[in-house]
Tab-separated table of C-alpha atoms and ligand atoms in Angstrom:
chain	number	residue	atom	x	y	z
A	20	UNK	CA	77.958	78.400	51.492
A	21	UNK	CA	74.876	76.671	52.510
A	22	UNK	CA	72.769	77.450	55.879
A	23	UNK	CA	74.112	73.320	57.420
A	24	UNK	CA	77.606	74.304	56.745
A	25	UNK	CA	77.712	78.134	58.184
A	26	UNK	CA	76.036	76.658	61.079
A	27	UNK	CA	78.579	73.371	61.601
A	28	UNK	CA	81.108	76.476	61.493
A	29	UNK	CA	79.805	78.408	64.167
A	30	UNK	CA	78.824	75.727	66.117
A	31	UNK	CA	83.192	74.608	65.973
A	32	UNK	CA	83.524	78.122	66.839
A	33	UNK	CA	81.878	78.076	69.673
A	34	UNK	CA	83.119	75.133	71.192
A	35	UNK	CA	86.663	76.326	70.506
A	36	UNK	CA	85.751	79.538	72.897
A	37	UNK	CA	83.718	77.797	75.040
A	38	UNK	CA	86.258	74.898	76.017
A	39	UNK	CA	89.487	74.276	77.659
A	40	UNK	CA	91.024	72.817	74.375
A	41	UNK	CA	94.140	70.768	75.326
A	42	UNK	CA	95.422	72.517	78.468
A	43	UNK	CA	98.962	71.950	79.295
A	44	UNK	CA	100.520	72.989	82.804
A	45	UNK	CA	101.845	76.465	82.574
A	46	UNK	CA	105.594	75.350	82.963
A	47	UNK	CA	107.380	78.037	80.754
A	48	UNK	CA	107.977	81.489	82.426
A	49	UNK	CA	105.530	82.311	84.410
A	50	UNK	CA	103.366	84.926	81.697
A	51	UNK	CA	103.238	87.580	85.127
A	52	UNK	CA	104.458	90.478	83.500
A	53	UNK	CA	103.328	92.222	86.639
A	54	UNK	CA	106.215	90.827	88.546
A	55	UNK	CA	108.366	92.543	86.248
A	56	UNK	CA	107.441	96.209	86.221
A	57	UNK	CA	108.936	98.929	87.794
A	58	UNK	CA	106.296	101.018	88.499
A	59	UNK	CA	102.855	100.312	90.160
A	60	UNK	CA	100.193	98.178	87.987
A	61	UNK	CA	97.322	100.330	87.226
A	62	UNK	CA	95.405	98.307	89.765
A	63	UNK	CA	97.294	100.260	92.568
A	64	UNK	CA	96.082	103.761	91.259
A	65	UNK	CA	92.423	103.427	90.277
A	66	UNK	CA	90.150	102.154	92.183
A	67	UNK	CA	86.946	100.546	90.485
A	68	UNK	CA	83.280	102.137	90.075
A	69	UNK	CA	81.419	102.300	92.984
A	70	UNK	CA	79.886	98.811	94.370
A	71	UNK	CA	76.486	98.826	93.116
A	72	UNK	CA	75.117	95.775	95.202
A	73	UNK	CA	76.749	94.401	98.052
A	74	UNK	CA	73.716	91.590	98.673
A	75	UNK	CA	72.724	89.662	96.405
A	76	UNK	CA	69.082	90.612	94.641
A	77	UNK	CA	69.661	93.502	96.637
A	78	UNK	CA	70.011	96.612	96.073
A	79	UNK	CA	70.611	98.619	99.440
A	80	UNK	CA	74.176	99.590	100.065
A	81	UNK	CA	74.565	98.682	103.784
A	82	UNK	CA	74.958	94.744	103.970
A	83	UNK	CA	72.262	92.939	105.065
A	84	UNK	CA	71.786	90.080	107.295
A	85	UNK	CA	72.158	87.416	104.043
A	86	UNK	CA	75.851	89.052	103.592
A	87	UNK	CA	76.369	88.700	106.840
A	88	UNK	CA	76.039	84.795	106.783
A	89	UNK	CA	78.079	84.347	103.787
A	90	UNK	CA	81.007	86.619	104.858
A	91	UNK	CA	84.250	84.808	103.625
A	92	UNK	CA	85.710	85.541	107.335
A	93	UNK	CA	83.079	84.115	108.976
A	94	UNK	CA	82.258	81.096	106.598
A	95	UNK	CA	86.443	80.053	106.767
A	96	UNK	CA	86.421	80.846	110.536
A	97	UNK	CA	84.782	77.464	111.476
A	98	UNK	CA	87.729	76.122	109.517
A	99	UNK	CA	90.414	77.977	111.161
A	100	UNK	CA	90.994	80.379	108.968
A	101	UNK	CA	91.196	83.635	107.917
A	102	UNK	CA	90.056	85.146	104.675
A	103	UNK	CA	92.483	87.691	102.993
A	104	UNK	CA	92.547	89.636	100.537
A	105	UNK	CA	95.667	91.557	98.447
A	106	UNK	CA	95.842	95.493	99.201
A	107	UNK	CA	96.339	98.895	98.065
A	108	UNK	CA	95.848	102.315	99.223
A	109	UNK	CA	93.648	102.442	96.122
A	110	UNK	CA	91.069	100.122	97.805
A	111	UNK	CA	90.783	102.194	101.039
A	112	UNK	CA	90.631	105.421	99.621
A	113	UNK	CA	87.183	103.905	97.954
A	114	UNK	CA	84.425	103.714	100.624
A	115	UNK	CA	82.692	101.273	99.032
A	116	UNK	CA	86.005	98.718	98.212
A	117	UNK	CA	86.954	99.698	101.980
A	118	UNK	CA	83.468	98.519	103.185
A	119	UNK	CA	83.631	95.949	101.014
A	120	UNK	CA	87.514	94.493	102.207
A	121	UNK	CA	85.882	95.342	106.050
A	122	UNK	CA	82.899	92.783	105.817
A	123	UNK	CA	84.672	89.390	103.847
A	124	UNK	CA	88.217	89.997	104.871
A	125	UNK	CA	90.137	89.831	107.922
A	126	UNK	CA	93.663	89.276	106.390
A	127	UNK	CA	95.357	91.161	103.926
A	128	UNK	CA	98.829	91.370	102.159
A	129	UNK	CA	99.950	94.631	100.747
A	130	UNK	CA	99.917	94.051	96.494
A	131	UNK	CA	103.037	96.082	96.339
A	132	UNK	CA	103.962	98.298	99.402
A	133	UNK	CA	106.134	96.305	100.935
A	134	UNK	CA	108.300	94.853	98.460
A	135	UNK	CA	111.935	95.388	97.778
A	136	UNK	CA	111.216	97.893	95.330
A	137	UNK	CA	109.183	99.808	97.588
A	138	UNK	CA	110.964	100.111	100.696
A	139	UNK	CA	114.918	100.390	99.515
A	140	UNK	CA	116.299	103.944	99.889
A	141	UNK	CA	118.954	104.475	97.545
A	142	UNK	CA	119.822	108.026	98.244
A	143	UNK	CA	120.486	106.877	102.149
A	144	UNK	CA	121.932	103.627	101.129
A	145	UNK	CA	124.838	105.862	99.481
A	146	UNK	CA	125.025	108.449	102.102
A	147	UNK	CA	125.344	105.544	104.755
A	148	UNK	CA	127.310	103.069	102.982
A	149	UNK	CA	125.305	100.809	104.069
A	150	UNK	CA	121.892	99.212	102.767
A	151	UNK	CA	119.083	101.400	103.921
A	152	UNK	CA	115.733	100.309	104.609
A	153	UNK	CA	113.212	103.015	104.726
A	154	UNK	CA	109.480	102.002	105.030
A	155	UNK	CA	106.917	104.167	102.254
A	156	UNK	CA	103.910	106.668	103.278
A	157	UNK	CA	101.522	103.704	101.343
A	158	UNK	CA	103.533	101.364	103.637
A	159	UNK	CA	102.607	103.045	106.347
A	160	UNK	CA	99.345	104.045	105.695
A	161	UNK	CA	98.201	100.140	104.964
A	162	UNK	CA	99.485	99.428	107.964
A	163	UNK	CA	97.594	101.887	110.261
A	164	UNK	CA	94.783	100.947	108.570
A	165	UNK	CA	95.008	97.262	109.239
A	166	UNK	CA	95.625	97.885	112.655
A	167	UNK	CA	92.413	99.971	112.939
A	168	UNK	CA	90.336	97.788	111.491
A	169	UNK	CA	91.590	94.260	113.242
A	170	UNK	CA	93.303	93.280	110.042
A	171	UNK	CA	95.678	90.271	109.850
A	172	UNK	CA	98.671	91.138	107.603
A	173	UNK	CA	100.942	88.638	105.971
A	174	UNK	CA	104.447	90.307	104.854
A	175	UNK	CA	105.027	90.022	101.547
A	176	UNK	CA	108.252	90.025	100.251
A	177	UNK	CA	111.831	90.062	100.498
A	178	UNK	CA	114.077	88.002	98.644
A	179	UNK	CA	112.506	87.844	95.163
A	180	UNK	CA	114.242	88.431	91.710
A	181	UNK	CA	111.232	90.589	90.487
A	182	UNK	CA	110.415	93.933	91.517
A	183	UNK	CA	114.368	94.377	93.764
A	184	UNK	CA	116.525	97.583	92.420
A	185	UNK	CA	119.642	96.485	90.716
A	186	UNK	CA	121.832	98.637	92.608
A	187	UNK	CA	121.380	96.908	95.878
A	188	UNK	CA	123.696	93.624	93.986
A	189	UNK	CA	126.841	96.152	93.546
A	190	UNK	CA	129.542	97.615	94.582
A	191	UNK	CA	128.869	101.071	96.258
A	192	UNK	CA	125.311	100.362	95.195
A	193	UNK	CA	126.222	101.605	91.527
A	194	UNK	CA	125.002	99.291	88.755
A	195	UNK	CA	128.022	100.651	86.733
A	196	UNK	CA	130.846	98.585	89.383
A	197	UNK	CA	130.584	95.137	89.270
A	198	UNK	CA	128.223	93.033	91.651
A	199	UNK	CA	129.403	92.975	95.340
A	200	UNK	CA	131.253	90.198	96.608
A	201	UNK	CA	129.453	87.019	98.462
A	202	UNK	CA	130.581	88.424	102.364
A	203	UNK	CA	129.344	91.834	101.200
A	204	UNK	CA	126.040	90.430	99.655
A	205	UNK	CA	125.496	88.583	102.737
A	206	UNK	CA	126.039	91.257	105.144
A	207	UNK	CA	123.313	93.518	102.956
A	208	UNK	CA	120.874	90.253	103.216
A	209	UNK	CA	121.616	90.105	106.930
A	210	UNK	CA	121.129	93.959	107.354
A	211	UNK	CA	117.895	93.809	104.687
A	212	UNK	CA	115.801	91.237	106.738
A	213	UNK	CA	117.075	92.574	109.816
A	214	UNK	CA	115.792	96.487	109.464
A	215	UNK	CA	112.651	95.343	108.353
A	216	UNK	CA	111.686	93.481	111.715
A	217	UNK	CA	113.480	96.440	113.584
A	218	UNK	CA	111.415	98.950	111.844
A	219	UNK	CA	107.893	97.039	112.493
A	220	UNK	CA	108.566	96.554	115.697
A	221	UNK	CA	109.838	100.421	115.945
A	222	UNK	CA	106.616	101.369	114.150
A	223	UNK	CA	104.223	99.468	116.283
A	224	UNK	CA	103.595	96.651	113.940
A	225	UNK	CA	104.946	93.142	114.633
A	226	UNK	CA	101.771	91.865	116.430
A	227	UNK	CA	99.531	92.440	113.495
A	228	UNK	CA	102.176	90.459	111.500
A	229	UNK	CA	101.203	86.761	111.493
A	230	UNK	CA	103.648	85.414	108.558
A	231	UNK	CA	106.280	86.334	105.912
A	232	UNK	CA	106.647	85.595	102.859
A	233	UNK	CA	110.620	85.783	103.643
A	234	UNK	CA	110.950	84.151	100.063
A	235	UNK	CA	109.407	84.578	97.152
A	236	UNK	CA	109.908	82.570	93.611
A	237	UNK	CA	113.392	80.938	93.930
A	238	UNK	CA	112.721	77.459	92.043
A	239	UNK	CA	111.492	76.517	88.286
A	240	UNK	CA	109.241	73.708	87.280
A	241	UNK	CA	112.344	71.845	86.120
A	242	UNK	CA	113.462	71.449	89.815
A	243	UNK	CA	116.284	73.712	89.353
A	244	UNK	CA	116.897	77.136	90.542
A	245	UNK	CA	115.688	80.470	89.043
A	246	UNK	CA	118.778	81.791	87.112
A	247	UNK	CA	117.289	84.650	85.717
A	248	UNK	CA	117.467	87.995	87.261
A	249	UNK	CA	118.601	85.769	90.315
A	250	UNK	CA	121.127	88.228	91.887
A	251	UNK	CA	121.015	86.757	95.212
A	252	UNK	CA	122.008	83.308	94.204
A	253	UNK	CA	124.355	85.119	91.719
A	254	UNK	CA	126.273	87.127	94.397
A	255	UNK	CA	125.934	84.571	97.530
A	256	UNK	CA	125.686	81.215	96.272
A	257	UNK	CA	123.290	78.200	96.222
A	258	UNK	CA	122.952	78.293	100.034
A	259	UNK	CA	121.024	82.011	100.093
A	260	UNK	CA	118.206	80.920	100.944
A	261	UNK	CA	119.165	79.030	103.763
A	262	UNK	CA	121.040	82.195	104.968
A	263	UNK	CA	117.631	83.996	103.817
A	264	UNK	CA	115.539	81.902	106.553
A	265	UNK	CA	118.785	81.546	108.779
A	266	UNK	CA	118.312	85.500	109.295
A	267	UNK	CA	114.581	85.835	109.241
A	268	UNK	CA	114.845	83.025	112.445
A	269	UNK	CA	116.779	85.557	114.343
A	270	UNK	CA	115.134	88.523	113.816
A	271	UNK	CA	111.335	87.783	113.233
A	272	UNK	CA	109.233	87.415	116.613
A	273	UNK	CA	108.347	84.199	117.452
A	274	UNK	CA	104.434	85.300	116.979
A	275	UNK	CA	105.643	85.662	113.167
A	276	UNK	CA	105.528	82.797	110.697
A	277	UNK	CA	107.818	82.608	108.206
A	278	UNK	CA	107.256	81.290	104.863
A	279	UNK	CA	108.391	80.328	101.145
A	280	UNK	CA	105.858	81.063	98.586
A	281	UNK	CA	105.701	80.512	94.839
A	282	UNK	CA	103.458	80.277	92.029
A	283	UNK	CA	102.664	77.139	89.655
A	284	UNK	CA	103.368	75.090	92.968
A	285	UNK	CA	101.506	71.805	91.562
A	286	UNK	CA	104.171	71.794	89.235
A	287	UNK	CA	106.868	72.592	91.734
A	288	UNK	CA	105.553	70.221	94.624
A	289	UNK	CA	109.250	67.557	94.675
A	290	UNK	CA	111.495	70.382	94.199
A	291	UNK	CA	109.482	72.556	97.313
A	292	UNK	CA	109.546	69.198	99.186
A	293	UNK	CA	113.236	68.587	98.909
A	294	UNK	CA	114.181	72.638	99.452
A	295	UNK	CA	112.238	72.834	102.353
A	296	UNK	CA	113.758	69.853	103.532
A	297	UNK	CA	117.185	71.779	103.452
A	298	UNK	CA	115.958	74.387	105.906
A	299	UNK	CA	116.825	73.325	108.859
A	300	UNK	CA	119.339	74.082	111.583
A	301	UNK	CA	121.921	71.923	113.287
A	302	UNK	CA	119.637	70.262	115.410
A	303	UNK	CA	117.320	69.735	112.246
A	304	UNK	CA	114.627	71.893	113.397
A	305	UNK	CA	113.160	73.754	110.473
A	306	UNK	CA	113.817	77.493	109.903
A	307	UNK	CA	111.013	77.790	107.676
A	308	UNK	CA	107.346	77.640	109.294
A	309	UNK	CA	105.005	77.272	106.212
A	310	UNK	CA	104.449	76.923	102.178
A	311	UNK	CA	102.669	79.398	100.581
A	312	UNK	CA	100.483	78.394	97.794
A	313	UNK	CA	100.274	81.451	95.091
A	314	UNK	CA	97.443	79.777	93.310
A	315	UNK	CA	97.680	81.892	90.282
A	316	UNK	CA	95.114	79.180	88.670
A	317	UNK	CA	93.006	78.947	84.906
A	318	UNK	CA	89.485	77.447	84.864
A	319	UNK	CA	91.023	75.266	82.551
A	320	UNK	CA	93.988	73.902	85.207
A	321	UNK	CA	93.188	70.425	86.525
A	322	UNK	CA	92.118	70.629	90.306
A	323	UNK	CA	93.250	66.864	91.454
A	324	UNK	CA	96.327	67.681	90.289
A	325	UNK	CA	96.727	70.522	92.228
A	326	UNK	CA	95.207	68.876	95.536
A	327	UNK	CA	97.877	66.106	94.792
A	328	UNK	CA	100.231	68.789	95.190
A	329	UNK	CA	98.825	70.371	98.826
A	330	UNK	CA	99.316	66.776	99.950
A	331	UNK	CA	102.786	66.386	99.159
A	332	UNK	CA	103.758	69.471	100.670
A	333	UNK	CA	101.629	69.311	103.465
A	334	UNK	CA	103.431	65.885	104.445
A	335	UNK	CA	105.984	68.079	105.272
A	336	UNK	CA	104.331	69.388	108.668
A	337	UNK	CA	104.625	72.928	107.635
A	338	UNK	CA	102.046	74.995	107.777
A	339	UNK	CA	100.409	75.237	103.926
A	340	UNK	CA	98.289	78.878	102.937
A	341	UNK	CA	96.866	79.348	99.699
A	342	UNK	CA	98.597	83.171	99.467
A	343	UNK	CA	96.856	85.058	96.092
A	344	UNK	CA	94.188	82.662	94.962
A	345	UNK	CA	92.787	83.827	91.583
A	346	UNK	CA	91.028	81.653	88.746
A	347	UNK	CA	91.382	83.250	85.480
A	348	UNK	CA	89.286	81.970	82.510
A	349	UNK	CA	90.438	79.456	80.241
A	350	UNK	CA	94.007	78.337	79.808
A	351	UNK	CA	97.155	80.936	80.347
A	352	UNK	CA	97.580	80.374	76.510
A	353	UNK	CA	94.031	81.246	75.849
A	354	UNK	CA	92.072	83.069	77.600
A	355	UNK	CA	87.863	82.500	77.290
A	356	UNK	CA	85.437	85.294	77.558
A	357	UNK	CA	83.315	86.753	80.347
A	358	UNK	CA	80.328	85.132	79.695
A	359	UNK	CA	77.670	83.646	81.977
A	360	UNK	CA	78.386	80.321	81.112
A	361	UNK	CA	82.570	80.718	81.913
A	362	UNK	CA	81.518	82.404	85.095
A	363	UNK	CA	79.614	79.259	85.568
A	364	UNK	CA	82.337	77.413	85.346
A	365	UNK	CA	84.958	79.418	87.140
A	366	UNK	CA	82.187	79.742	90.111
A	367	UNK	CA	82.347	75.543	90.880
A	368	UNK	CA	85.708	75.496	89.799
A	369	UNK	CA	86.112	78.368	92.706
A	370	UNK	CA	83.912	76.082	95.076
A	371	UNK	CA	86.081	72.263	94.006
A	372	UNK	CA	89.541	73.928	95.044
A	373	UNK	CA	87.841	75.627	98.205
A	374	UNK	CA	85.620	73.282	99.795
A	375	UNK	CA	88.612	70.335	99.271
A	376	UNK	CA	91.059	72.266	100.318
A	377	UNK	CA	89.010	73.562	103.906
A	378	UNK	CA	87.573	69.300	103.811
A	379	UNK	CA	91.538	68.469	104.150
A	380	UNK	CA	91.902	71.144	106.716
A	381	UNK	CA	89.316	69.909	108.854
A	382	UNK	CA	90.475	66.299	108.226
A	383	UNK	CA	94.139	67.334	109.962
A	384	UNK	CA	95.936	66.479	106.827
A	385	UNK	CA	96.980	69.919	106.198
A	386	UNK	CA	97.604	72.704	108.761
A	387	UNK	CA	96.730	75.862	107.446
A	388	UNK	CA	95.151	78.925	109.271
A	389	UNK	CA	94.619	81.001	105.853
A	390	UNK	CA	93.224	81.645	102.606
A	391	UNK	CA	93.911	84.629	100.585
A	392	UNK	CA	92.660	86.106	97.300
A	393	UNK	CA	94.490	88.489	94.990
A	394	UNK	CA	91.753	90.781	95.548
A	395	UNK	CA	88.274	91.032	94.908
A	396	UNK	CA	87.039	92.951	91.605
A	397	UNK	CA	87.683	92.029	88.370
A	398	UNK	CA	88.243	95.648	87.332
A	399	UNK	CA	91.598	95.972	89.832
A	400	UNK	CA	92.701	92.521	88.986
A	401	UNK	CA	96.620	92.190	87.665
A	402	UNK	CA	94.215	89.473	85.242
A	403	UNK	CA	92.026	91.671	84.526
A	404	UNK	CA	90.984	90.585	80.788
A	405	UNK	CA	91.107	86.588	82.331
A	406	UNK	CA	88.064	88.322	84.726
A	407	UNK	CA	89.691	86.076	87.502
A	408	UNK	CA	87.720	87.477	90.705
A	409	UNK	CA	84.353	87.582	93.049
A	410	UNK	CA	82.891	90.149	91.927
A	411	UNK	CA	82.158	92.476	88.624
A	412	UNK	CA	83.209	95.710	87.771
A	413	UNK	CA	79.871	97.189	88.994
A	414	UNK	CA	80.732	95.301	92.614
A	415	UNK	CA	77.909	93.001	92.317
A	416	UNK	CA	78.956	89.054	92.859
A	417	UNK	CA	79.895	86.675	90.507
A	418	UNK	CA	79.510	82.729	90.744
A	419	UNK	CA	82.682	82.673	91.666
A	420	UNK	CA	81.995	84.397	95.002
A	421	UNK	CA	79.024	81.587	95.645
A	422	UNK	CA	81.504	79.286	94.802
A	423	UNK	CA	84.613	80.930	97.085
A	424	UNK	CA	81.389	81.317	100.000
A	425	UNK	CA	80.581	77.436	99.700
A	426	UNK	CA	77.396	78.242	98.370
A	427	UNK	CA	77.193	75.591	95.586
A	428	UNK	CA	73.697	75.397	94.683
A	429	UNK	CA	74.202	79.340	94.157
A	430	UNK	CA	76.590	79.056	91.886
B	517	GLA	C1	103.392	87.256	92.152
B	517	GLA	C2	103.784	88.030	93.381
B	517	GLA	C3	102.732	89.022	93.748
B	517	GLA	C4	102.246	89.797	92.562
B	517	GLA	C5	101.751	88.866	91.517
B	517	GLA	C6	101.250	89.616	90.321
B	517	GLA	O1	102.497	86.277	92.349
B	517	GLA	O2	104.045	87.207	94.486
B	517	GLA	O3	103.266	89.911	94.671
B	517	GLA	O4	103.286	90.563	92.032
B	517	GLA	O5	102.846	88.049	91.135
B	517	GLA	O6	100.427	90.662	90.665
């Protein structure tokens, strides 16, 4: 082969990893394995390496003034916001991550600690006959530590067909007898959302709580329902997630906000529009208070399209929150590699989405009061190999925190 053609072959190659190719909207299952494990993703037991450099060009370990200034709490402040992050007990058990989440963040939602999975006794259940709701140690332990440190927390979830035990859908809560009957079902639902208010409010909790992710993942891109693993709709019927938000309005304070949230929204935005238009009461007050905006996004996903979406469902009047931002690189068929130029990219691709969405904010045409990330590091990302996040592995900050901080020209 001569030296024009080897080079005409590299030079294909590297377009093909360098661009987005033809990227389609993610409309098939949603490729989140991690909603479908059973235990803990690795991201809840390890924490990453030590942050090397909280400043940037800097190498002292106690932020200085400059991090100060572009602190994500203070920067979405003026907007009305706050800036969250996801959490584990991983994170604060690191010094540096704890720091870290102390100084950017004043929001956070538990990754996993709080979901059905996590806080479902089965052994009491049993005993009692009746569905028991017994909050974790990590639980807990995320929670005293928000409340310490003036931490926000958004509840996160509890009617999802991902990461809920089987047993709770049957009879005697044995997943040999068939599924419980629709009264049954709806009594556990009732009981379910009611404990868990009980209990924070018990525990001390409620008035760190400013919203609920009361739903989580109910519709497909096709407008329909979610069929699979769908036990709730299975066992109740169409209406249970009115009856979902019909609860959560009884039981939740007032001071708590209570929310549907899902994940390739800019494909979903008719179908959210038309379900939330269903939750209302018999005066036609809604029983749902706000939209929450997964933003599970790809460097390669088209941003208009997406802000097309916010508008739609902002028209609504419901509160809107962007609920576990993260831009992976590439397309969710094809990843592209962490390289200085994709971190580039994903940095004013982080900066677009952010600075339009706070611009529409501050214009009044969308109500929001805030913005969280799925986290920080790269290294305890559920995308990790899609490098998705602010900052590396060694803690230092990518692009894509200039970009998240409104920093363009540092980008
Ligand atoms: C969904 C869920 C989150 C989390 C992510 C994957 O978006 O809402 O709780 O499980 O998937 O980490």
């Amino acid at each position: 082969m001569n030296k024009k053609a080897l080079l005409s072959i590299l030079l294909v190659l590297l377009l093909a990893l360098n661009s987005c190719g033809q990227a389609k909207p993610n409309t098939g299952n949603k490729t989140n394995e991690a909603n479908d494990i059973t235990k803990a993703p690795e991201s809840v037991t390890k924490a990453p390496s030590p942050i090397a450099t909280p400043g940037k060009d800097n190498n002292d370990s106690t932020p200085n003034e400059e991090d100060k200034m572009e602190s994500l709490k203070e920067i979405y402040k003026e907007y009305g916001l706050k800036a969250g992050t996801c959490l584990t007990t991983a994170m604060i058990s690191n010094k540096d991550t704890e720091e870290l989440i102390k100084s950017q963040f004043n929001s956070v939602t538990f990754e996993n600690d709080m979901k059905p999975d996590y806080i479902l006794d089965k052994q009491a259940s049993v005993d009692s006959k009746e569905l028991t709701v017994k909050f974790n140690s990590n639980m807990l332990k995320l929670l005293k530590w928000a409340k310490d440190n003036n931490m926000a927390v958004r509840g996160h979830t509890i009617i999802w067909h991902s990461q809920t035990p089987e047993w709770i859908f049957h009879e005697d809560f044995d997943v040999n007898k068939p599924f419980a009957g629709r009264e049954t079902m709806l009594t556990r639902m009732e009981s379910f959302i009611h404990q868990i208010f009980e209990k924070l409010e018990e525990e001390g909790y409620s008035d760190i709580i400013y919203a609920y992710d009361i739903v989580n993942e109910a519709w497909m891109e096709d407008g329909k329902l979610r069929t699979d693993k769908a036990y709730w709709l299975q066992t109740i019927g169409e209406d249970y997630l009115w009856q979902a938000f019909n609860f959560a309005n009884k039981y939740a304070p007032e001071s708590i906000d209570l929310y549907y949230n899902d994940y390739n929204e800019q494909y979903k935005s008719d179908a959210l529009v038309k379900f939330v238009n269903t939750l209302v009461d018999e005066d036609g007050n809604y029983l749902i208070d706000g939209i929450g905006l997964q933003a599970h996004l790809y460097t390669c996903d088209d941003i208009n399209t997406y802000l097309k979406a916010v508008d739609k469902l902002a028209a609504t009047g419901l509160k809107i929150q962007i609920t576990e931002l993260d831009v992976s690189l590439g397309t969710w068929q094809k990843e592209l590699p962490a390289s200085e130029e994709n971190f580039k990219v994903q940095g004013q691709y982080y900066y677009e989405l952010i600075s339009s969405f706070l611009e529409k904010v501050k214009a009044g045409t969308v109500s929001s009061d805030a913005l969280t990330f799925w986290g920080f590091n790269d290294d305890m990302s559920w995308r990790k190999s899609a490098s998705p996040l602010l900052y590396n592995k060694d803690g230092s900050k990518k692009p894509a925190y200039y970009g998240a901080a409104l920093l363009k020209e540092d980008v």
